[in-house]
Amino acid sequence: MSAKYLAGFVAVAGLAVAGLDYYQKAKASGDGLSASDYIAAFTGGSEHEPTSVDSTPEAQEPEAAEPPGKLVCKTVGNTKRCRSEG
C-alpha cells in the first residue's frame, strides 16, 4: 500500500513543479507561453521555434579568456597549488 502512496505523492509533486515552472516561464516571456510551446521546449521543437526565455545577451555566460601564460602546478602535501608564469 505504501508504494501506491509514494507513486501518488511523486505524481502530485511532479505536476506541482511542472505547473510552477510553466507559470514562471510564461510570466518571464512577457506575451505568454502556450502549452504547446512549453512542451516543445522539452521535446526538441515544433513547426515554429518557441522563443527562449534566456535569449537575452545578459543571460548568456561570457566566454572564458585564454590565460596569459603557462600554468605551473606543485603538489604540497595533500593540496595542489597552481600559479601562472609569463
PDB file of C-alpha atoms in Angstrom:
ATOM      1  CA  MET A   1       0.000   0.000   0.000  1.00  0.00           C
ATOM      2  CA  SER A   2       2.856   2.396   0.720  1.00  0.00           C
ATOM      3  CA  ALA A   3       4.123   2.063  -2.862  1.00  0.00           C
ATOM      4  CA  LYS A   4       0.806   3.437  -4.125  1.00  0.00           C
ATOM      5  CA  TYR A   5       1.031   6.403  -1.764  1.00  0.00           C
ATOM      6  CA  LEU A   6       4.630   7.046  -2.824  1.00  0.00           C
ATOM      7  CA  ALA A   7       3.693   6.905  -6.514  1.00  0.00           C
ATOM      8  CA  GLY A   8       0.765   9.260  -5.906  1.00  0.00           C
ATOM      9  CA  PHE A   9       2.940  11.678  -3.966  1.00  0.00           C
ATOM     10  CA  VAL A  10       5.598  11.703  -6.702  1.00  0.00           C
ATOM     11  CA  ALA A  11       2.934  12.294  -9.366  1.00  0.00           C
ATOM     12  CA  VAL A  12       1.323  15.188  -7.486  1.00  0.00           C
ATOM     13  CA  ALA A  13       4.696  16.750  -6.636  1.00  0.00           C
ATOM     14  CA  GLY A  14       5.794  16.443 -10.264  1.00  0.00           C
ATOM     15  CA  LEU A  15       2.645  18.138 -11.515  1.00  0.00           C
ATOM     16  CA  ALA A  16       3.075  20.928  -8.963  1.00  0.00           C
ATOM     17  CA  VAL A  17       6.684  21.534 -10.017  1.00  0.00           C
ATOM     18  CA  ALA A  18       5.766  21.468 -13.713  1.00  0.00           C
ATOM     19  CA  GLY A  19       2.909  23.922 -13.105  1.00  0.00           C
ATOM     20  CA  LEU A  20       5.156  26.294 -11.203  1.00  0.00           C
ATOM     21  CA  ASP A  21       7.823  26.097 -13.915  1.00  0.00           C
ATOM     22  CA  TYR A  22       5.232  26.792 -16.625  1.00  0.00           C
ATOM     23  CA  TYR A  23       3.878  29.758 -14.660  1.00  0.00           C
ATOM     24  CA  GLN A  24       7.332  31.279 -14.188  1.00  0.00           C
ATOM     25  CA  LYS A  25       8.339  30.818 -17.836  1.00  0.00           C
ATOM     26  CA  ALA A  26       5.039  32.237 -19.087  1.00  0.00           C
ATOM     27  CA  LYS A  27       5.421  35.237 -16.802  1.00  0.00           C
ATOM     28  CA  ALA A  28       9.040  35.805 -17.888  1.00  0.00           C
ATOM     29  CA  SER A  29       8.243  35.597 -21.608  1.00  0.00           C
ATOM     30  CA  GLY A  30       6.056  38.684 -21.373  1.00  0.00           C
ATOM     31  CA  ASP A  31       3.456  37.877 -24.017  1.00  0.00           C
ATOM     32  CA  GLY A  32       2.537  34.486 -22.596  1.00  0.00           C
ATOM     33  CA  LEU A  33       3.571  30.949 -23.381  1.00  0.00           C
ATOM     34  CA  SER A  34       1.243  28.388 -24.887  1.00  0.00           C
ATOM     35  CA  ALA A  35       1.214  24.853 -23.554  1.00  0.00           C
ATOM     36  CA  SER A  36       2.426  23.503 -26.900  1.00  0.00           C
ATOM     37  CA  ASP A  37       5.421  25.864 -26.856  1.00  0.00           C
ATOM     38  CA  TYR A  38       6.212  24.805 -23.296  1.00  0.00           C
ATOM     39  CA  ILE A  39       6.097  21.107 -24.228  1.00  0.00           C
ATOM     40  CA  ALA A  40       8.094  21.751 -27.405  1.00  0.00           C
ATOM     41  CA  ALA A  41      10.899  23.214 -25.305  1.00  0.00           C
ATOM     42  CA  PHE A  42      11.385  19.755 -23.753  1.00  0.00           C
ATOM     43  CA  THR A  43      10.719  17.562 -26.784  1.00  0.00           C
ATOM     44  CA  GLY A  44      13.079  19.351 -29.148  1.00  0.00           C
ATOM     45  CA  GLY A  45      10.875  21.786 -31.029  1.00  0.00           C
ATOM     46  CA  SER A  46       7.862  22.032 -33.263  1.00  0.00           C
ATOM     47  CA  GLU A  47       6.981  23.646 -36.586  1.00  0.00           C
ATOM     48  CA  HIS A  48       7.665  27.101 -35.193  1.00  0.00           C
ATOM     49  CA  GLU A  49      10.529  27.525 -32.776  1.00  0.00           C
ATOM     50  CA  PRO A  50       9.413  28.813 -29.344  1.00  0.00           C
ATOM     51  CA  THR A  51      11.122  31.899 -28.045  1.00  0.00           C
ATOM     52  CA  SER A  52      13.655  31.185 -25.361  1.00  0.00           C
ATOM     53  CA  VAL A  53      13.277  32.949 -22.046  1.00  0.00           C
ATOM     54  CA  ASP A  54      17.055  33.227 -21.591  1.00  0.00           C
ATOM     55  CA  SER A  55      17.837  34.566 -25.073  1.00  0.00           C
ATOM     56  CA  THR A  56      18.972  37.975 -23.843  1.00  0.00           C
ATOM     57  CA  PRO A  57      22.690  38.738 -24.093  1.00  0.00           C
ATOM     58  CA  GLU A  58      22.863  39.375 -20.339  1.00  0.00           C
ATOM     59  CA  ALA A  59      21.712  35.817 -19.618  1.00  0.00           C
ATOM     60  CA  GLN A  60      24.497  34.226 -21.679  1.00  0.00           C
ATOM     61  CA  GLU A  61      27.748  33.447 -19.933  1.00  0.00           C
ATOM     62  CA  PRO A  62      30.834  35.222 -21.246  1.00  0.00           C
ATOM     63  CA  GLU A  63      33.431  33.107 -22.969  1.00  0.00           C
ATOM     64  CA  ALA A  64      36.473  32.229 -20.908  1.00  0.00           C
ATOM     65  CA  ALA A  65      39.578  34.191 -21.826  1.00  0.00           C
ATOM     66  CA  GLU A  66      42.800  32.351 -22.524  1.00  0.00           C
ATOM     67  CA  PRO A  67      45.281  32.511 -19.658  1.00  0.00           C
ATOM     68  CA  PRO A  68      48.140  34.921 -20.367  1.00  0.00           C
ATOM     69  CA  GLY A  69      50.895  32.421 -19.643  1.00  0.00           C
ATOM     70  CA  LYS A  70      51.812  28.899 -18.680  1.00  0.00           C
ATOM     71  CA  LEU A  71      50.096  27.351 -15.657  1.00  0.00           C
ATOM     72  CA  VAL A  72      52.546  25.656 -13.268  1.00  0.00           C
ATOM     73  CA  CYS A  73      51.219  23.382 -10.514  1.00  0.00           C
ATOM     74  CA  LYS A  74      53.001  21.958  -7.479  1.00  0.00           C
ATOM     75  CA  THR A  75      51.729  19.349  -5.074  1.00  0.00           C
ATOM     76  CA  VAL A  76      52.384  20.336  -1.460  1.00  0.00           C
ATOM     77  CA  GLY A  77      51.224  17.687   0.986  1.00  0.00           C
ATOM     78  CA  ASN A  78      47.636  16.837   0.053  1.00  0.00           C
ATOM     79  CA  THR A  79      46.959  20.076  -1.824  1.00  0.00           C
ATOM     80  CA  LYS A  80      47.769  21.238  -5.323  1.00  0.00           C
ATOM     81  CA  ARG A  81      48.939  24.816  -5.779  1.00  0.00           C
ATOM     82  CA  CYS A  82      48.950  26.405  -9.208  1.00  0.00           C
ATOM     83  CA  ARG A  83      50.291  29.730 -10.478  1.00  0.00           C
ATOM     84  CA  SER A  84      50.717  31.241 -13.885  1.00  0.00           C
ATOM     85  CA  GLU A  85      54.030  32.178 -15.427  1.00  0.00           C
ATOM     86  CA  GLY A  86      54.542  34.523 -18.270  1.00  0.00           C
TER      87      GLY A  86
END
